Short mmCIF file of C-alpha atoms in Angstrom, two decimals:
data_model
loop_
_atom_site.label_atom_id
_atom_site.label_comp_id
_atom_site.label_asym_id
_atom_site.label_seq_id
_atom_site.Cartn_x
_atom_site.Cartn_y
_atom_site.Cartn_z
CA UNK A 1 115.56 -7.41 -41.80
CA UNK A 2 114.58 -3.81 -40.95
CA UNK A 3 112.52 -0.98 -41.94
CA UNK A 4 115.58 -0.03 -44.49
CA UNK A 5 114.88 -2.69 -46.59
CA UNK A 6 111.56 -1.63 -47.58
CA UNK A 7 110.98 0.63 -50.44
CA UNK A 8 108.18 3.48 -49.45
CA UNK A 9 106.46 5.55 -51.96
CA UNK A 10 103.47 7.81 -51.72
CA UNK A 11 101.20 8.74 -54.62
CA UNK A 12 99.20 11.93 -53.98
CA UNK A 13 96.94 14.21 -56.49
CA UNK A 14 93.40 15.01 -57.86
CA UNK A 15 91.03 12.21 -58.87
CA UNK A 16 90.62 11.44 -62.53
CA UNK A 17 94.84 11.88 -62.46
CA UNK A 18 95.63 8.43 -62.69
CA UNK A 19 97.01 8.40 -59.17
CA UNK A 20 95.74 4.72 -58.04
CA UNK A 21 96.41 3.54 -61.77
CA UNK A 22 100.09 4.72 -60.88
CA UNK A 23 99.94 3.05 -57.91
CA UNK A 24 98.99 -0.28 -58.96
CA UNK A 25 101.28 -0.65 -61.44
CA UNK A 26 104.24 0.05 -59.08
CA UNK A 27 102.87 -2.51 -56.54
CA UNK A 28 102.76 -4.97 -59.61
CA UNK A 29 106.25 -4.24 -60.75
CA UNK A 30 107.40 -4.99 -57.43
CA UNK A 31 105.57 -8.19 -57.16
CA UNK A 32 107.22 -8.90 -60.35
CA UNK A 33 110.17 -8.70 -58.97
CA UNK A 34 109.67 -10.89 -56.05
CA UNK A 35 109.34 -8.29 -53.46
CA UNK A 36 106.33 -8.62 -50.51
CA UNK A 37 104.19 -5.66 -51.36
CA UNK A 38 101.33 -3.99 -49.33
CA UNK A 39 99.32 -1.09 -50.85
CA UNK A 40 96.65 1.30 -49.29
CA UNK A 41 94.45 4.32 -50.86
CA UNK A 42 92.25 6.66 -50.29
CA UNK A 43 90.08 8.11 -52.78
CA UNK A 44 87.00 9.87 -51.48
CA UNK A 45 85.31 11.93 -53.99
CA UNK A 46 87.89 10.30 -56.69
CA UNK A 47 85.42 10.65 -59.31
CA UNK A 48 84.52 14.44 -58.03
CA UNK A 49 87.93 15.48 -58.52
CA UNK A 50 88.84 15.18 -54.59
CA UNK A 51 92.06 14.63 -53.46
CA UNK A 52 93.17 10.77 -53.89
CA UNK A 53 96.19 9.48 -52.10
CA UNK A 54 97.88 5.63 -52.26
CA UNK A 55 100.75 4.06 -50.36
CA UNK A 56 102.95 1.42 -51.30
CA UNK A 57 105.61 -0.37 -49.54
CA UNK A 58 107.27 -3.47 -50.88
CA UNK A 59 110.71 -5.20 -49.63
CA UNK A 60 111.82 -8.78 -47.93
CA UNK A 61 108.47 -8.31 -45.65
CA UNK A 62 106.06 -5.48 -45.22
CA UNK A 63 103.72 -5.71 -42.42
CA UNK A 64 101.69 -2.80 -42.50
CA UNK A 65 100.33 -0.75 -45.71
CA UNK A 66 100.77 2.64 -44.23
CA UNK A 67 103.75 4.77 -44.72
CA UNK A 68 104.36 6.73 -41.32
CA UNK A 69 105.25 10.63 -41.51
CA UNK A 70 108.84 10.84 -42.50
CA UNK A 71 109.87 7.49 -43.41
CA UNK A 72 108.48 7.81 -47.72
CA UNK A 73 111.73 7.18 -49.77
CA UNK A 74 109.44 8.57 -52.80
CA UNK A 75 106.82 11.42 -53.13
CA UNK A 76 105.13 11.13 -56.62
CA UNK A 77 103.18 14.76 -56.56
CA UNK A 78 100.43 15.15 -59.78
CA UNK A 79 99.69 18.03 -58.43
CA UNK A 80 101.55 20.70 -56.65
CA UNK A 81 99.96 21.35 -53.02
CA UNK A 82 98.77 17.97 -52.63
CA UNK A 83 102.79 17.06 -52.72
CA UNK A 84 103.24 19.92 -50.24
CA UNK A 85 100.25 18.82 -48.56
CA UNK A 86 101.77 14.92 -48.03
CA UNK A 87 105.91 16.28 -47.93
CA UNK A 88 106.10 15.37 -43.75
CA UNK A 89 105.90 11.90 -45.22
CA UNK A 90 109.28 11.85 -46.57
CA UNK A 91 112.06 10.75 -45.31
CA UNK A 92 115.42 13.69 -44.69
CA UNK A 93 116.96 12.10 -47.50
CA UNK A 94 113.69 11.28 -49.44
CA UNK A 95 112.63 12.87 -53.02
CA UNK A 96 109.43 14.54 -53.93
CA UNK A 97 108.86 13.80 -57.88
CA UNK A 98 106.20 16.93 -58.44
CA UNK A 99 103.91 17.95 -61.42
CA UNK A 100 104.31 21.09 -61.43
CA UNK A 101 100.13 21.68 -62.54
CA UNK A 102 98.11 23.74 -60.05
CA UNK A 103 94.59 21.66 -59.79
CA UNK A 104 92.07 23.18 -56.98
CA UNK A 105 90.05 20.32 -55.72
CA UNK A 106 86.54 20.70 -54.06
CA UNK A 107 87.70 22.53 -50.47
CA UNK A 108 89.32 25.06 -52.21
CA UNK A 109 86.69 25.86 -54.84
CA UNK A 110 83.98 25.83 -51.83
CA UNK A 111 85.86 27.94 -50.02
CA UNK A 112 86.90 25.98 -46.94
CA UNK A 113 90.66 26.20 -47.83
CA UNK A 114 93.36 28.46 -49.42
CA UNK A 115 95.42 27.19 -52.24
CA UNK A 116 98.72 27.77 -51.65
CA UNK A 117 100.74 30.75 -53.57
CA UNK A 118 103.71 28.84 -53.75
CA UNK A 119 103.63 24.95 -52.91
CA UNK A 120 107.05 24.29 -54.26
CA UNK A 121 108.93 26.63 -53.23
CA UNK A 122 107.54 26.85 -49.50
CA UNK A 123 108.46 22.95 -49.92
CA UNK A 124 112.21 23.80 -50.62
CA UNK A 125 112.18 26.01 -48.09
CA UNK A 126 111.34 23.00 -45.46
CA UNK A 127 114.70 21.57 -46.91
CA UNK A 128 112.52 19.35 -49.14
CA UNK A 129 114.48 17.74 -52.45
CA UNK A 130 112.00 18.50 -54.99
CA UNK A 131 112.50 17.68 -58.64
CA UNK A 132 109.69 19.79 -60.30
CA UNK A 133 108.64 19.70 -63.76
CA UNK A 134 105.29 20.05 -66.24
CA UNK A 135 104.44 17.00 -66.92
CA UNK A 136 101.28 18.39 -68.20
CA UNK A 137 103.05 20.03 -70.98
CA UNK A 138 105.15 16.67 -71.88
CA UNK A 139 101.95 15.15 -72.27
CA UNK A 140 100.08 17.17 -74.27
CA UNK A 141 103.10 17.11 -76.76
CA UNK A 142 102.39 13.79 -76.95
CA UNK A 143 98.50 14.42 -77.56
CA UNK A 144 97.04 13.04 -74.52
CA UNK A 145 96.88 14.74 -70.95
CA UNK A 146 96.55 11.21 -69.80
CA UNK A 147 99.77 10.57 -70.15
CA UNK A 148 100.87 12.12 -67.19
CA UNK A 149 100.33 8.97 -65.50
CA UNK A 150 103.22 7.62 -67.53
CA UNK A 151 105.34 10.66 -67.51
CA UNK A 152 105.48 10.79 -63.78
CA UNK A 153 106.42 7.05 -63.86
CA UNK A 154 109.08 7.64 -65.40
CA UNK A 155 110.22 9.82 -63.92
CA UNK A 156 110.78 8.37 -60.38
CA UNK A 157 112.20 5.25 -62.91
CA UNK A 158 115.92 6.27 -61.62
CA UNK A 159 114.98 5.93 -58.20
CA UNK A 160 113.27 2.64 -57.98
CA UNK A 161 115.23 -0.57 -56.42
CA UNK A 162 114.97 -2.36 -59.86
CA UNK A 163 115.57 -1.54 -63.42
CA UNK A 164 113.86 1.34 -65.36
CA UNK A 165 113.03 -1.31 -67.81
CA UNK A 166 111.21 -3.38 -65.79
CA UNK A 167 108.80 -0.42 -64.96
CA UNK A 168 107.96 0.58 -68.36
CA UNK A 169 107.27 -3.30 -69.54
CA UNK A 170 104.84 -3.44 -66.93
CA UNK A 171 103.33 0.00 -68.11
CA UNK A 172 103.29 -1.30 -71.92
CA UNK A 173 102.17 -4.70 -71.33
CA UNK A 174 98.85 -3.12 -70.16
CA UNK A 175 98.30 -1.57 -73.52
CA UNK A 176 99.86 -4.27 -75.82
CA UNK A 177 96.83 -6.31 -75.61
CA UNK A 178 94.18 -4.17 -75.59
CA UNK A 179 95.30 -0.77 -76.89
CA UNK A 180 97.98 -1.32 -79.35
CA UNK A 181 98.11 2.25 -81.00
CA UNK A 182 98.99 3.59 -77.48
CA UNK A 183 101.73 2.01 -76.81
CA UNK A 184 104.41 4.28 -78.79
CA UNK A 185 103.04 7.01 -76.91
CA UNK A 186 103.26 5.27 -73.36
CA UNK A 187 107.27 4.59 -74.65
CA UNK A 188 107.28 8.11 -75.39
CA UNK A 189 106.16 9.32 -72.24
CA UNK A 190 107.69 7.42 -70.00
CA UNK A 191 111.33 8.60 -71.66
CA UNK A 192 110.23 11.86 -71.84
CA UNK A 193 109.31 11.55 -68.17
CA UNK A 194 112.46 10.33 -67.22
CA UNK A 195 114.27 12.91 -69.27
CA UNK A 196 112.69 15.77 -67.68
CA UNK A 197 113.35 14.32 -63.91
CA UNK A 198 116.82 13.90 -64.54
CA UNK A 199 117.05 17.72 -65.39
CA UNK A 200 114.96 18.85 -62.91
CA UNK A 201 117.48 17.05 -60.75
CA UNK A 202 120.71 18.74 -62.38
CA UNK A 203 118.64 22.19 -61.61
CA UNK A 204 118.04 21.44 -58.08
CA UNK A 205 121.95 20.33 -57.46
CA UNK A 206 123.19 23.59 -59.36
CA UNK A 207 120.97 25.72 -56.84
CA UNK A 208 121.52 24.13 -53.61
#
């Protein structure tokens, strides 16, 4: 076994974003499917709307939760410069699956940092693969901006070591029991998520 045969993806955006929800449920899927998994966050000021990251690795045998700069297989960006922010992470061949919503947290608002003019493109222009959408706007056509958390699921669904479908059962199952009426809309969401990664992806091949 070698580090090749475990998975690495890094969740990174504002707190009150669903990042760690995100998160979780990947590290659950992947215990679902038999995998070791080891999962680390951090999350100061979460509830202040700081900047909340969480890694998880799963394969044969993970030994250590912490994804080293430039070995991530997956960047999951809800919000645009955090994803520039954590993009050394990934691997050459990696892909950074980025909201494309502009969120200042604290440092920013008190002054202490710059937000960045543009944290996609000067991504691309490190030779990142960025698929880049508004999944924002997908989820308030579904009627709740917390659905974003699903949407970006979804859309790194296509990239994942085990079936789409696996993914979005563990997403549902956590509504089925206690939140019924939501579950359409998680469906929703999640396909729509998918949907709009798999253009962003034709977009980025036609340009490069």
């Amino acid at each position: 076994m070698t580090d090749k045969d475990v998975t690495n993806i890094l969740v990174v955006g504002i707190g009150g974003q669903g990042v760690m929800t995100a998160a979780e449920i990947l590290a659950q899927t992947a215990i679902v499917q038999g995998f070791d998994v080891k999962k680390t966050e951090v999350a100061g000021m979460a509830q202040r709307g700081g900047v909340v990251s969480s890694h998880v690795r799963f394969g044969p045998k993970v030994l250590s939760p912490k994804i080293v700069t430039g070995t991530a297989d997956i960047l999951v960006g809800f919000e645009a410069a955090e994803a520039m922010r954590w993009s050394d992470h990934l691997r050459p061949e990696g892909v950074a699956m980025v909201n494309t919503l502009r969120l200042e947290p604290p440092v920013v608002s008190l002054g202490l940092y710059d937000y960045p003019e543009d944290p996609i493109g000067a991504m691309r222009e490190a030779g990142v693969n960025v698929y880049a959408f508004d999944a924002g706007a997908i989820a308030l056509e579904l009627g709740d901006l917390r659905l974003v958390n699903t949407v970006m699921l979804g859309a790194i669904a296509d990239h994942l070591p085990f079936p789409a479908e696996v993914l979005e059962e563990q997403i549902v199952a956590r509504f089925r029991a206690r939140k019924p009426k939501l579950v359409t809309a998680n469906e929703q969401a999640f396909a729509r998520g998918r949907a709009a990664a798999r253009a962003a992806g034709r977009a980025e091949a036609a340009t490069a």
